[in-house]
Tab-separated table of C-alpha atoms in Angstrom:
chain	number	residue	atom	x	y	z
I	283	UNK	CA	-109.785	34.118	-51.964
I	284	UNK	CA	-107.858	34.285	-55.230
I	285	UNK	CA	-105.789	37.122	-53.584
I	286	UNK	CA	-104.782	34.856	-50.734
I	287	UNK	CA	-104.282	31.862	-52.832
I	288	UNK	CA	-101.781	33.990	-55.832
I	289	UNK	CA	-100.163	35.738	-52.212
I	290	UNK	CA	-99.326	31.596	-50.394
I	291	UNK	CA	-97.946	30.803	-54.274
I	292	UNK	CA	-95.459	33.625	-54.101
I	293	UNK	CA	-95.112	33.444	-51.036
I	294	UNK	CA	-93.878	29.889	-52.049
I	295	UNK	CA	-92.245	30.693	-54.660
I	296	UNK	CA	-89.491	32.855	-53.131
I	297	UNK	CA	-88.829	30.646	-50.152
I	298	UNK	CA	-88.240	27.818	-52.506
I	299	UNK	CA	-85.711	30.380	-54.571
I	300	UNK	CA	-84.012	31.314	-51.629
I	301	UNK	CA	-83.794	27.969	-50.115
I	302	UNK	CA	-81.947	27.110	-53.436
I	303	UNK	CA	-80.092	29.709	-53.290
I	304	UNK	CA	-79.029	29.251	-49.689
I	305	UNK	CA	-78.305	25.758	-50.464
I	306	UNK	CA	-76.230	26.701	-53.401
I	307	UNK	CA	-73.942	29.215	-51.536
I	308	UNK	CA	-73.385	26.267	-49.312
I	309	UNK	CA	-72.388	24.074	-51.986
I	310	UNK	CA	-70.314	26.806	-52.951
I	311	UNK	CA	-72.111	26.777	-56.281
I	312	UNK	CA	-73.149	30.185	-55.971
I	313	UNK	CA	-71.460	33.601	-55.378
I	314	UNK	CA	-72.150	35.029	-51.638
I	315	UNK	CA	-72.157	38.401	-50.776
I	316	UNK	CA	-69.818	38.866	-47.666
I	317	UNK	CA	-70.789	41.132	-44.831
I	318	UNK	CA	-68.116	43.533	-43.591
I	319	UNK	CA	-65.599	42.053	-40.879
I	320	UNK	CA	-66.990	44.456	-38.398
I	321	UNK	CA	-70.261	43.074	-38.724
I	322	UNK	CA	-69.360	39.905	-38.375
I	323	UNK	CA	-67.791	40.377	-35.277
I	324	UNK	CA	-70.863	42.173	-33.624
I	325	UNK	CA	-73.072	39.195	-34.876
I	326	UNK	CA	-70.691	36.978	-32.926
I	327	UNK	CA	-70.343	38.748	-29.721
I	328	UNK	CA	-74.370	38.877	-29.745
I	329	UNK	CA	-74.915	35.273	-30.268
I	330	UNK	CA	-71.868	34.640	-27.512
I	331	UNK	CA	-73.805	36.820	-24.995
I	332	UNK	CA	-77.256	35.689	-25.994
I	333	UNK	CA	-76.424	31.524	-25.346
I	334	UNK	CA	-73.906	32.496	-22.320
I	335	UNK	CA	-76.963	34.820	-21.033
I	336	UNK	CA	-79.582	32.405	-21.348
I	337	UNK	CA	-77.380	29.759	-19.412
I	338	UNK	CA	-76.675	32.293	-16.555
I	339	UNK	CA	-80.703	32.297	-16.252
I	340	UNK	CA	-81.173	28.928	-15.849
I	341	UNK	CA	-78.849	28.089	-14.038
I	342	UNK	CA	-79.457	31.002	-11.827
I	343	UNK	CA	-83.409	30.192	-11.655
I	344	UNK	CA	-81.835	26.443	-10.672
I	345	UNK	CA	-79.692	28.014	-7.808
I	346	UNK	CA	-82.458	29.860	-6.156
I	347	UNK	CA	-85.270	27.382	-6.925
I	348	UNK	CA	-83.317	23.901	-6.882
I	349	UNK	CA	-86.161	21.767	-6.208
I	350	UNK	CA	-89.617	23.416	-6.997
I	351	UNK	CA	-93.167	21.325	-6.441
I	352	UNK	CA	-93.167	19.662	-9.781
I	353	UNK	CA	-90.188	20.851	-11.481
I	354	UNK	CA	-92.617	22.550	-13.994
I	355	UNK	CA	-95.472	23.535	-11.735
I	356	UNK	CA	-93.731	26.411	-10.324
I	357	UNK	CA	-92.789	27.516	-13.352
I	358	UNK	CA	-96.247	27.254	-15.082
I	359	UNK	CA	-97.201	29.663	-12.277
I	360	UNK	CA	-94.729	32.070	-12.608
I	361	UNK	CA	-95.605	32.403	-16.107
I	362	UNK	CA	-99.070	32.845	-15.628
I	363	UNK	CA	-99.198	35.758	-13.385
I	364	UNK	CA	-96.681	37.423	-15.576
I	365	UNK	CA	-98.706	37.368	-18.300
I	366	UNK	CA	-101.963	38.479	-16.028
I	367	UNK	CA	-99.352	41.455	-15.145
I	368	UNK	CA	-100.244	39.996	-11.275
I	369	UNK	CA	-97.668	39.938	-8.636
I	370	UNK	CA	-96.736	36.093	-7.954
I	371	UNK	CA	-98.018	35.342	-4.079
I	372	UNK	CA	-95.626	34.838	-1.649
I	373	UNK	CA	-94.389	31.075	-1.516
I	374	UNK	CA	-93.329	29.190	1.489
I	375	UNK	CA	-89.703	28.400	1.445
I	376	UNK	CA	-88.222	25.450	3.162
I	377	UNK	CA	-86.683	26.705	6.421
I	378	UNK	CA	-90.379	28.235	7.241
I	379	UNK	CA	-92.159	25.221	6.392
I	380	UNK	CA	-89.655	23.533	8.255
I	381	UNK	CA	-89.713	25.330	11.344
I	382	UNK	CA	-93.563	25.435	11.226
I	383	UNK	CA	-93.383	22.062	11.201
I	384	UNK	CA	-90.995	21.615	14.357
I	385	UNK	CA	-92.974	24.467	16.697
I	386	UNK	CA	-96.662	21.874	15.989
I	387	UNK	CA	-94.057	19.472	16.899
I	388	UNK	CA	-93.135	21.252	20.143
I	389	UNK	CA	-96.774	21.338	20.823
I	390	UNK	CA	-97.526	17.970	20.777
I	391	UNK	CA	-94.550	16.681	22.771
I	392	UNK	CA	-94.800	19.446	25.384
I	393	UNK	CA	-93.242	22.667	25.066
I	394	UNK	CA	-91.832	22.268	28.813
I	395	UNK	CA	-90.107	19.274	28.067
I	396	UNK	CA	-86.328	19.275	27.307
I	397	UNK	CA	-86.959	17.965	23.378
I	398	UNK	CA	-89.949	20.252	22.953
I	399	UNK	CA	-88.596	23.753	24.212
I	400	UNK	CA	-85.489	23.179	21.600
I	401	UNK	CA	-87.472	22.076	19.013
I	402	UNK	CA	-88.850	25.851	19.402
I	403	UNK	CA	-86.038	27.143	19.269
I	404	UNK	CA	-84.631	25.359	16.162
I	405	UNK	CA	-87.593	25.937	14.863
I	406	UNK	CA	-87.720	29.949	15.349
I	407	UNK	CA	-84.488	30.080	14.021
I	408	UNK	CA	-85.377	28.116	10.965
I	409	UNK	CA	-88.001	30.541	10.214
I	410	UNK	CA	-85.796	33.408	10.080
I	411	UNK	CA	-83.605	31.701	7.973
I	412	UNK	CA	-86.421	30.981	5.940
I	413	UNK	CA	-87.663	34.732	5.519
I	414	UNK	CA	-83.956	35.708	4.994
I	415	UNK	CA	-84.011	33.265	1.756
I	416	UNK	CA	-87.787	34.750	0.763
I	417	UNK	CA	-85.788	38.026	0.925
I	418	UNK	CA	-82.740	36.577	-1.186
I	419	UNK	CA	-85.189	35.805	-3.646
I	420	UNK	CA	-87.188	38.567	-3.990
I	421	UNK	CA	-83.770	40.565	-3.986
I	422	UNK	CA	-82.088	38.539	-6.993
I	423	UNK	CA	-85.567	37.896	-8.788
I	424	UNK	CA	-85.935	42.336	-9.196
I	425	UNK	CA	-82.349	42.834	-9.439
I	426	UNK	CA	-80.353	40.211	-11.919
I	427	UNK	CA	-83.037	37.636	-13.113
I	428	UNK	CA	-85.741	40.359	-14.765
I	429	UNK	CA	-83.318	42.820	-16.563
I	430	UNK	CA	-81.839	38.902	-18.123
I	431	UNK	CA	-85.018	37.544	-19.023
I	432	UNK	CA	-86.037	41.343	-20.430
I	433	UNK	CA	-82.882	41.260	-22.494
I	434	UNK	CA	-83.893	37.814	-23.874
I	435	UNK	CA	-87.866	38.265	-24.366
I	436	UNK	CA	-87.346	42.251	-25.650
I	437	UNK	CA	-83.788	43.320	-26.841
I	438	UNK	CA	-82.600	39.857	-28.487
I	439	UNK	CA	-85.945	39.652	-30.437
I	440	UNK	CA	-85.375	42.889	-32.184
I	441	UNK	CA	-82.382	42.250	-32.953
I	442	UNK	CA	-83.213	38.469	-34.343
I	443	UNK	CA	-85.615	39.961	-36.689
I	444	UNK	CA	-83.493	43.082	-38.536
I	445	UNK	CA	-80.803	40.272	-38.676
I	446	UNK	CA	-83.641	37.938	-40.307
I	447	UNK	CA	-84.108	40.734	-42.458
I	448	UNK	CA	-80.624	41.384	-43.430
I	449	UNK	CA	-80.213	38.072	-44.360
I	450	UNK	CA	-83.140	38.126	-46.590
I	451	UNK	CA	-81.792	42.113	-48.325
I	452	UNK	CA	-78.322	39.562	-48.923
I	453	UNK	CA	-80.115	37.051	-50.788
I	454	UNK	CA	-81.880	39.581	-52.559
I	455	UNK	CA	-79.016	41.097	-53.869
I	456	UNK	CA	-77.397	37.951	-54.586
I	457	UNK	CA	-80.175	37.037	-56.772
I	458	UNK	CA	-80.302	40.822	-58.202
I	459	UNK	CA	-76.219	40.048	-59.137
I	460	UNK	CA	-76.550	36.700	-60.785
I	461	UNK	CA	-79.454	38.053	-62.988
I	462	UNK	CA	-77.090	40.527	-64.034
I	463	UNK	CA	-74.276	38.694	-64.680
I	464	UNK	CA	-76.841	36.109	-66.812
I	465	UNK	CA	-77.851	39.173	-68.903
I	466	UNK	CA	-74.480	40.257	-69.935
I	467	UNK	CA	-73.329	37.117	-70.739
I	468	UNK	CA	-76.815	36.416	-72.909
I	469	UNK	CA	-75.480	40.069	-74.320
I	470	UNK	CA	-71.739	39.756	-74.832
I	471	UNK	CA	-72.441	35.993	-76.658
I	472	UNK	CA	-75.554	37.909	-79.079
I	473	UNK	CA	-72.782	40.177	-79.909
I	474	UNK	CA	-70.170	38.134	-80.756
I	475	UNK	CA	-71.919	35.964	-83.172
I	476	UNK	CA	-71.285	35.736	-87.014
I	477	UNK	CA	-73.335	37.908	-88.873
I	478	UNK	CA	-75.918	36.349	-91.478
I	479	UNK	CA	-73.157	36.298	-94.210
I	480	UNK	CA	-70.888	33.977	-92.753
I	481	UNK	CA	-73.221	31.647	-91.761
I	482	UNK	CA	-74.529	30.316	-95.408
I	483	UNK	CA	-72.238	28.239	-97.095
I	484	UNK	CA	-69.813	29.809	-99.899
I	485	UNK	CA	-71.748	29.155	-102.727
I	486	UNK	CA	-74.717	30.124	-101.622
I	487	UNK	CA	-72.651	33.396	-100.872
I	488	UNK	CA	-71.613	33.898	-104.162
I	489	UNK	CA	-75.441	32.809	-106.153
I	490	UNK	CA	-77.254	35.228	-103.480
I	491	UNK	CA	-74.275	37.787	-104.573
I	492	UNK	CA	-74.934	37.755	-108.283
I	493	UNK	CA	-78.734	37.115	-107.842
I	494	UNK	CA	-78.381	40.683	-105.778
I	495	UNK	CA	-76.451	42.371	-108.335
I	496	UNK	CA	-78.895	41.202	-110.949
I	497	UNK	CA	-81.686	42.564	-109.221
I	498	UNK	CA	-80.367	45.222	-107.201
I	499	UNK	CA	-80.049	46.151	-103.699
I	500	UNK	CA	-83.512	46.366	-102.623
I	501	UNK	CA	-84.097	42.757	-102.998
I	502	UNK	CA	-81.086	41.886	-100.652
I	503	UNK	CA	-82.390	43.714	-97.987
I	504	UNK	CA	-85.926	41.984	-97.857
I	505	UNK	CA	-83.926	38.708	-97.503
I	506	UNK	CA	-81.352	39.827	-94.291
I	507	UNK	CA	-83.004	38.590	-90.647
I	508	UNK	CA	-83.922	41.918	-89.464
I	509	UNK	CA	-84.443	40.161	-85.832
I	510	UNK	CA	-80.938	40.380	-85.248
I	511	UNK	CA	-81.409	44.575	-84.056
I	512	UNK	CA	-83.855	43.838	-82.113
I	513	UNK	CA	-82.613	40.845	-79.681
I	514	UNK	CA	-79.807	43.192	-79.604
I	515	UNK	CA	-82.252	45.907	-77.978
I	516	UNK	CA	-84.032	43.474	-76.015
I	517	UNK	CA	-80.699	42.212	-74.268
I	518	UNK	CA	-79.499	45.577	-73.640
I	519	UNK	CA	-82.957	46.694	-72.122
I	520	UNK	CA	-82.588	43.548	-70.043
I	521	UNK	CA	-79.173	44.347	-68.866
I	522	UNK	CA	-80.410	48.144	-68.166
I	523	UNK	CA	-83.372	46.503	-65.735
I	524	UNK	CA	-80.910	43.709	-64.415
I	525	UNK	CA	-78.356	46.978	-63.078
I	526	UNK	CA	-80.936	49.173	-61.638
I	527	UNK	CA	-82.210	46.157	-59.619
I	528	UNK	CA	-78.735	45.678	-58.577
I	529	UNK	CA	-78.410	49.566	-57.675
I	530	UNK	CA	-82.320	48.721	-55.697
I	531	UNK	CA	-80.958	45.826	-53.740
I	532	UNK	CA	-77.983	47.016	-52.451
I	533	UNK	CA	-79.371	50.778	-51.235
I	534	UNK	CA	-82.195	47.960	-49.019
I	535	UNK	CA	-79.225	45.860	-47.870
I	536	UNK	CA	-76.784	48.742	-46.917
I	537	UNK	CA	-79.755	50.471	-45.425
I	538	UNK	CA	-80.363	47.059	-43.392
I	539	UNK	CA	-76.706	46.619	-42.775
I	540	UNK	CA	-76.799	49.861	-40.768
I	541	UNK	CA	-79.821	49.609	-39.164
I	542	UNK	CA	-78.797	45.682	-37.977
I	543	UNK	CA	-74.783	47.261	-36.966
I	544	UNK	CA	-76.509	50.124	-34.389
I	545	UNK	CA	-78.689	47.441	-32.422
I	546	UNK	CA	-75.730	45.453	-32.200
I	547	UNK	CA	-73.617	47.809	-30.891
I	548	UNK	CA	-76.286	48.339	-28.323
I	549	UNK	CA	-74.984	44.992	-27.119
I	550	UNK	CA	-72.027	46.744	-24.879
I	551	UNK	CA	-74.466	48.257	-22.853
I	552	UNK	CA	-76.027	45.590	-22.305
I	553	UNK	CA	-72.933	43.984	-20.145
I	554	UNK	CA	-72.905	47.767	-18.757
I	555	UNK	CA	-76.386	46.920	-17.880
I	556	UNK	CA	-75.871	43.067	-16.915
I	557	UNK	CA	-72.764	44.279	-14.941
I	558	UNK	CA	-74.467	46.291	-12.651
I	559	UNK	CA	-77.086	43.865	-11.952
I	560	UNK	CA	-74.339	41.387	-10.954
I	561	UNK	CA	-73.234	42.981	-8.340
I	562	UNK	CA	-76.539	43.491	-6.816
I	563	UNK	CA	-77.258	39.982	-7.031
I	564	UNK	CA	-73.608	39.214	-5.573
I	565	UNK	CA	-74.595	41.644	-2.842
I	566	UNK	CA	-77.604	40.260	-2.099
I	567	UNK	CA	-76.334	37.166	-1.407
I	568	UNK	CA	-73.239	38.272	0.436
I	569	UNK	CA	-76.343	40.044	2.977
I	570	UNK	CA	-78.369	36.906	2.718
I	571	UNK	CA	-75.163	34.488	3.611
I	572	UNK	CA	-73.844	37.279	6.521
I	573	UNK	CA	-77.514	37.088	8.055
I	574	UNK	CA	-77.225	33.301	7.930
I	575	UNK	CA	-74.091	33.049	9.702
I	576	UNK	CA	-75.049	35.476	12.793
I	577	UNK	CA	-78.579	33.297	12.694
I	578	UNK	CA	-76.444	29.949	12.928
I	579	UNK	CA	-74.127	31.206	15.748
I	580	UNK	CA	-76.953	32.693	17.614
I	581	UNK	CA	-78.463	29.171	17.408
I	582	UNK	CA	-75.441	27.503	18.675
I	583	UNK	CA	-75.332	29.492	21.502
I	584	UNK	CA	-78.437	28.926	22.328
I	585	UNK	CA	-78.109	25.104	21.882
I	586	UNK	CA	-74.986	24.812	23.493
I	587	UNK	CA	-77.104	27.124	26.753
I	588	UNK	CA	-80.122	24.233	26.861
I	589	UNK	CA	-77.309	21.341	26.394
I	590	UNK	CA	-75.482	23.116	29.634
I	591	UNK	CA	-78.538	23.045	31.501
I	592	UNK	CA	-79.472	19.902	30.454
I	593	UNK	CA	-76.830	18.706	32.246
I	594	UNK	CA	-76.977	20.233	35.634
I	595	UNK	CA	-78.338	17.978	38.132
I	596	UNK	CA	-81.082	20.579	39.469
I	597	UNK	CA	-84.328	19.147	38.279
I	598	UNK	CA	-85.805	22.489	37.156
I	599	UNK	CA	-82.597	22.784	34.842
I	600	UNK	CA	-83.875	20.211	32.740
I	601	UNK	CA	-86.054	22.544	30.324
I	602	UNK	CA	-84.250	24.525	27.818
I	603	UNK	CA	-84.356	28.112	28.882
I	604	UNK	CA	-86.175	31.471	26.561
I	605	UNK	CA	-83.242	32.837	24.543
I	606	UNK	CA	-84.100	35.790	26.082
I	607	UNK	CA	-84.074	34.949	29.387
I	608	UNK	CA	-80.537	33.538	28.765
I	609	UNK	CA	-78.870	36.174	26.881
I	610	UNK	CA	-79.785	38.452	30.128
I	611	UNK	CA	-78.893	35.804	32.468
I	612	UNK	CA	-75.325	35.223	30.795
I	613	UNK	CA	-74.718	38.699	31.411
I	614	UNK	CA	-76.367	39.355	34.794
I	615	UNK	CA	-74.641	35.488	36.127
I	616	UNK	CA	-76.595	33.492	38.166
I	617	UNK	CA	-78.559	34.446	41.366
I	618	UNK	CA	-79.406	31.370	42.504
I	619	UNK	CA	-77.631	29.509	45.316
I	620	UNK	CA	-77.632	26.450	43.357
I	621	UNK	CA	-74.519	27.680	41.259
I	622	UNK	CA	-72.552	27.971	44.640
I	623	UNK	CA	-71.939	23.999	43.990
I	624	UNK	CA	-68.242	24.192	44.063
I	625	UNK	CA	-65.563	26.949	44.693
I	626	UNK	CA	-64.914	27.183	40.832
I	627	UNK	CA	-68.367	27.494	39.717
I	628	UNK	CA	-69.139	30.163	42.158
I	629	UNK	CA	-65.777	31.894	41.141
I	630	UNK	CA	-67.218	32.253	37.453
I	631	UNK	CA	-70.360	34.785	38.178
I	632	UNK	CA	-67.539	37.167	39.539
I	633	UNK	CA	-64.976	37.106	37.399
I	634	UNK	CA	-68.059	37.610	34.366
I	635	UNK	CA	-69.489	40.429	36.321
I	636	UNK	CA	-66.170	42.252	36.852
I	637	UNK	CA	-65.542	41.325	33.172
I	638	UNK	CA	-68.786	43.275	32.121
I	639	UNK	CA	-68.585	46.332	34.958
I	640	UNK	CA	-64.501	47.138	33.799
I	641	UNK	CA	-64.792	45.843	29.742
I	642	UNK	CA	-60.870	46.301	29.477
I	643	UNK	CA	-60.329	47.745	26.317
I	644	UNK	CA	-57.852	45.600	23.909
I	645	UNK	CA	-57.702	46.968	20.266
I	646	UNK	CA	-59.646	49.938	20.658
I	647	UNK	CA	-60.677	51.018	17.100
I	648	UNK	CA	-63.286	52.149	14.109
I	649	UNK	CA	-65.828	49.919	12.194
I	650	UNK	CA	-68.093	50.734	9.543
I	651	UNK	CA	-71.871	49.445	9.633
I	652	UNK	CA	-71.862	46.956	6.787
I	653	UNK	CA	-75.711	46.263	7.323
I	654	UNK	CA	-78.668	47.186	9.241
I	655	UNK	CA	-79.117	45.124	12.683
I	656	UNK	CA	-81.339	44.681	15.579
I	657	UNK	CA	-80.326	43.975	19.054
I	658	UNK	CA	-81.940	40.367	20.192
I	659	UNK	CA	-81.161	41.121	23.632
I	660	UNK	CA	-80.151	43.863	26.400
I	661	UNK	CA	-76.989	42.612	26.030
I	662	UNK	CA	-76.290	43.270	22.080
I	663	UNK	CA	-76.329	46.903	20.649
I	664	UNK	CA	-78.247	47.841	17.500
I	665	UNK	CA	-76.764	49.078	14.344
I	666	UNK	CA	-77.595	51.128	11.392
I	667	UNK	CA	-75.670	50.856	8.025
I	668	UNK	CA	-73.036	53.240	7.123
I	669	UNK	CA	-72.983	54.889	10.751
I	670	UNK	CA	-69.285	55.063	12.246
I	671	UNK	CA	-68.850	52.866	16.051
I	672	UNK	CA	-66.431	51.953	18.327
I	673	UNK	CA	-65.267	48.577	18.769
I	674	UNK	CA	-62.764	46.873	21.028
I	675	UNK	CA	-62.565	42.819	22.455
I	676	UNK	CA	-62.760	41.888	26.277
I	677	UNK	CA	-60.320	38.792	27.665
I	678	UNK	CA	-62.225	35.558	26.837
I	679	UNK	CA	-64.717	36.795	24.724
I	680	UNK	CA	-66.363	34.908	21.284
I	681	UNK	CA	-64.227	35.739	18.419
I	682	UNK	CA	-67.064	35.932	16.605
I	683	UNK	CA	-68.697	39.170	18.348
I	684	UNK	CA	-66.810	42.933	19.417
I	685	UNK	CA	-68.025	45.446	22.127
I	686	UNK	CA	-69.409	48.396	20.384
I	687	UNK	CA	-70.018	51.644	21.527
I	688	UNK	CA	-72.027	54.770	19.930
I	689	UNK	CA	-71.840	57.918	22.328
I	690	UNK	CA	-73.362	56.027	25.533
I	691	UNK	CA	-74.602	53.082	23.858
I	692	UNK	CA	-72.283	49.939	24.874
I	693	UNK	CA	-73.122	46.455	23.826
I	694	UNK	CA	-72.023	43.569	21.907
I	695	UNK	CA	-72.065	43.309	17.880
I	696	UNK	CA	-71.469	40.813	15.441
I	697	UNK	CA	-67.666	41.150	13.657
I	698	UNK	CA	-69.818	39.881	10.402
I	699	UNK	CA	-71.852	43.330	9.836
I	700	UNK	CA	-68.603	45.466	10.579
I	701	UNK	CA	-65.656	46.743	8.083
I	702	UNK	CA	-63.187	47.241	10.928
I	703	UNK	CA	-61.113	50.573	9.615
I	704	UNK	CA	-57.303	51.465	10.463
C-alpha cells in the first residue's frame, strides 16, 4: 500500500511539473526545445489525414446508411458483433422491405386485377434493387470502410502514443536543460564573489593583519571560512550531474524522435493504401448505379406494356401481362386476331417480324463486357465480363439496348454493361 501511495505522489508530482512547464513554454516564460522542420511537417500531414479520414467515414457510413432504425441502434449492433468477432446478419434494406410489402399487397387486392398484377411487378423489381444495394453495401463495407476504420482504431493509435511519448522525452529534456543552466549560474556567481578579505571592513583588515603577524601564520588560517572550497566542489559536482542528465535526455528524445519520424512516414502508404480502396468503392458503386439503371428501364418497359394493354378495349387485356410472357410476345408479335383492328395495327406485327428475321446491320462494331449479365428473356443475350461481342443497332430500336452477337448467339444487350471499342 505504501508502494502505491509514494508511486500516485510521483506520479503527481511530475504531471504537476510538466503541466507547469507546459504552461510556461506557452507563456513563453520558458525555453522550448524545437523539433526539426521535417518532423513537423509529418506531424501535420498525419493529423490532416487523420481528421479528413475520420470525416470520409462518417460521412461515408451516412451515405450508405442514411436513415438507420434508431440512428444509434444500428450502430450499437454493429459494434457488438465486432467485438464478438461475429459476422453482422444480413439486414433488410428498403427496396426489399418495400417490395415485400407491395407483392402481400398484390395478394390482398387480387393478383389478376389490373392494380394487383403491377403492384407485382413493381414490387419484384424493387426487390432486386434492394439486393443490388445489400450488395453495394457489403461491397463498400469490405473494401473502403474497414481498411478506414483499421487505420483509425490500429495505425493512428500507435502513432498517438510514440508522439505522446515524444512529447513527454521534450519536456524531459527541457527540464534536464534548465537544471543545467540553474547550476552554472549558482557556479559562475560562487565564483565570482569577493574573497573573505574584502568583505571585512578596512580596519578590521589591518587589526586582523598585525594580530596575524604577532602571532604568526597558523592562527590566520584557523580564522579563514574553509566552506568556501567546498560549495565550490559541491556546485561543480552539481553541474557534472546536471550535464550528464542533459547528455541522458537527449540520447531518449533523439531515440524517440526517430522512432516517432518512421511511423509517420508510414503515413504515405497509407493514401497508397486508402487510394486503392477508393477506387473499389467508386467501382462498386458505378456496378451498383449501372445495375439500377438497366433494373429501372426494364421496369418502364414493363409498365409502359401493362399501361398499353390497359388500354385496349378487349376485356381480357385488362390484366397486366408476366414480363416474361411479354418480352417473348414483343418479339414473336401478336397471334391473335384481335390486333387485326385496323390496317395500321395489323401492319406493325410485320414490319417487327421482318425487323427481327433481316436485323439490318447499322454500325457494325466491338464492345467489351463491362459486367457480368443474365438474359431475362429469349429475347436478350447473356454476357460475361471481359469477353469480346459484336454489336450493331436495328431501325427503330431503344437507344438504350444494341444487338449482340457471340459466334451464333444473337440477342439484345444493354449499351450500359458495354465499352463500345473503335
Amino acid at each position: 500500500m505504501d508502494f502505491n501511495v509514494k508511486k500516485l505522489a510521483s506520479g503527481a508530482g511530475v504531471f504537476f511539473t510538466r503541466a507547469v512547464q507546459f504552461t510556461e513554454e506557452k507563456l513563453g516564460q520558458a525555453e522550448k526545445t524545437e523539433l526539426d522542420p521535417h518532423l513537423e511537417n509529418l506531424i501535420t500531414r498525419a493529423d490532416c489525414t487523420k481528421n479528413w479520414t475520420e470525416k470520409i467515414l462518417r460521412q461515408t457510413e451516412v451515405l450508405l446508411q442514411p436513415n438507420p432504425i434508431d440512428h444509434t441502434g444500428a450502430r450499437i449492433e454493429e459494434f457488438i458483433y465486432d467485438k464478438l468477432d461475429k459476422k453482422l446478419p444480413s439486414r433488410t434494406t428498403n427496396p426489399e422491405l418495400l417490395g415485400q410489402y407491395m407483392l402481400e399487397a398484390a395478394n390482398e387486392f387480387g393478383p389478376g386485377t389490373p392494380y394487383g398484377s403491377t403492384l407485382i411487378t413493381v414490387g419484384e423489381y424493387q426487390k432486386r434493387l434492394g439486393g443490388a444495394e445489400r450488395e453495394l453495401l457489403q461491397t463498400s463495407a469490405a473494401t473502403f470502410l474497414t481498411p478506414l476504420r483499421n487505420f483509425l482504431e490500429g495505425d493512428w493509435r500507435t502513432i498517438s502514443k510514440e508522439r505522446r511519448l515524444l512529447e513527454n522525452r521534450r519536456l524531459d529534456l527541457d527540464i534536464c536543460k534548465a537544471r543545467l543552466k540553474k547550476a552554472k549560474q549558482a557556479e559562475a556567481k560562487a565564483a565570482a564573489a569577493p574573497d573573505f578579505q574584502e568583505t571585512r571592513p578596512r580596519n578590521y583588515v589591518l587589526s586582523a593583519s598585525a594580530s596575524a603577524l604577532q602571532s604568526g601564520w597558523e592562527s590566520w588560517d584557523v580564522e579563514t571560512d574553509p566552506s568556501g572550497s567546498e560549495q565550490m566542489k559541491l556546485l561543480s559536482e552539481e553541474v557534472d550531474k546536471a550535464e550528464h542528465e542533459l547528455r541522458v535526455a537527449q540520447t531518449e528524445f533523439d531515440r524517440q524522435a526517430e522512432v516517432t519520424r518512421l511511423l509517420l512516414e508510414g503515413i504515405g502508404s497509407t493514401h497508397l493504401n486508402h487510394l486503392r480502396c477508393l477506387q473499389d468503392f467508386a467501382e462498386a458503386q458505378a456496378t451498383y448505379y449501372a445495375q439500377c439503371h438497366h433494373y429501372m428501364q426494364d421496369l418502364q418497359r414493363e409498365l409502359n406494356k401493362c399501361a398499353n394493354s390497359v388500354s385496349t378495349p378487349h376485356p381480357t387485356a385488362a390484366v397486366c401481362p408476366d414480363p416474361d410472357h411479354l418480352s417473348s410476345a414483343f418479339l414473336s408479335g401478336p397471334s391473335s386476331p384481335v390486333a387485326t383492328v385496323s390496317s395500321s395495327s395489323s401492319q406493325k406485327p410485320s414490319k417487327l417480324d421482318m425487323e427481327q428475321t433481316h436485323f439490318p446491320v447499322t454500325g457494325s462494331r466491338k464492345a467489351k463486357v463491362l459486367y457480368d449479365y443474365d438474359a431475362h428473356d429469349a429475347s436478350e443475350l447473356s454476357l460475361l465480363a471481359d469477353e469480346l461481342i459484336t454489336v450493331y443497332t436495328v431501325p427503330g430500336m431503344d437507344p438504350d439496348w444494341l444487338i449482340g452477337e457471340r459466334g451464333n448467339q444473337k440477342g439484345k444487350v444493354p449499351v450500359t454493361y458495354l465499352e463500345l471499342l473503335s
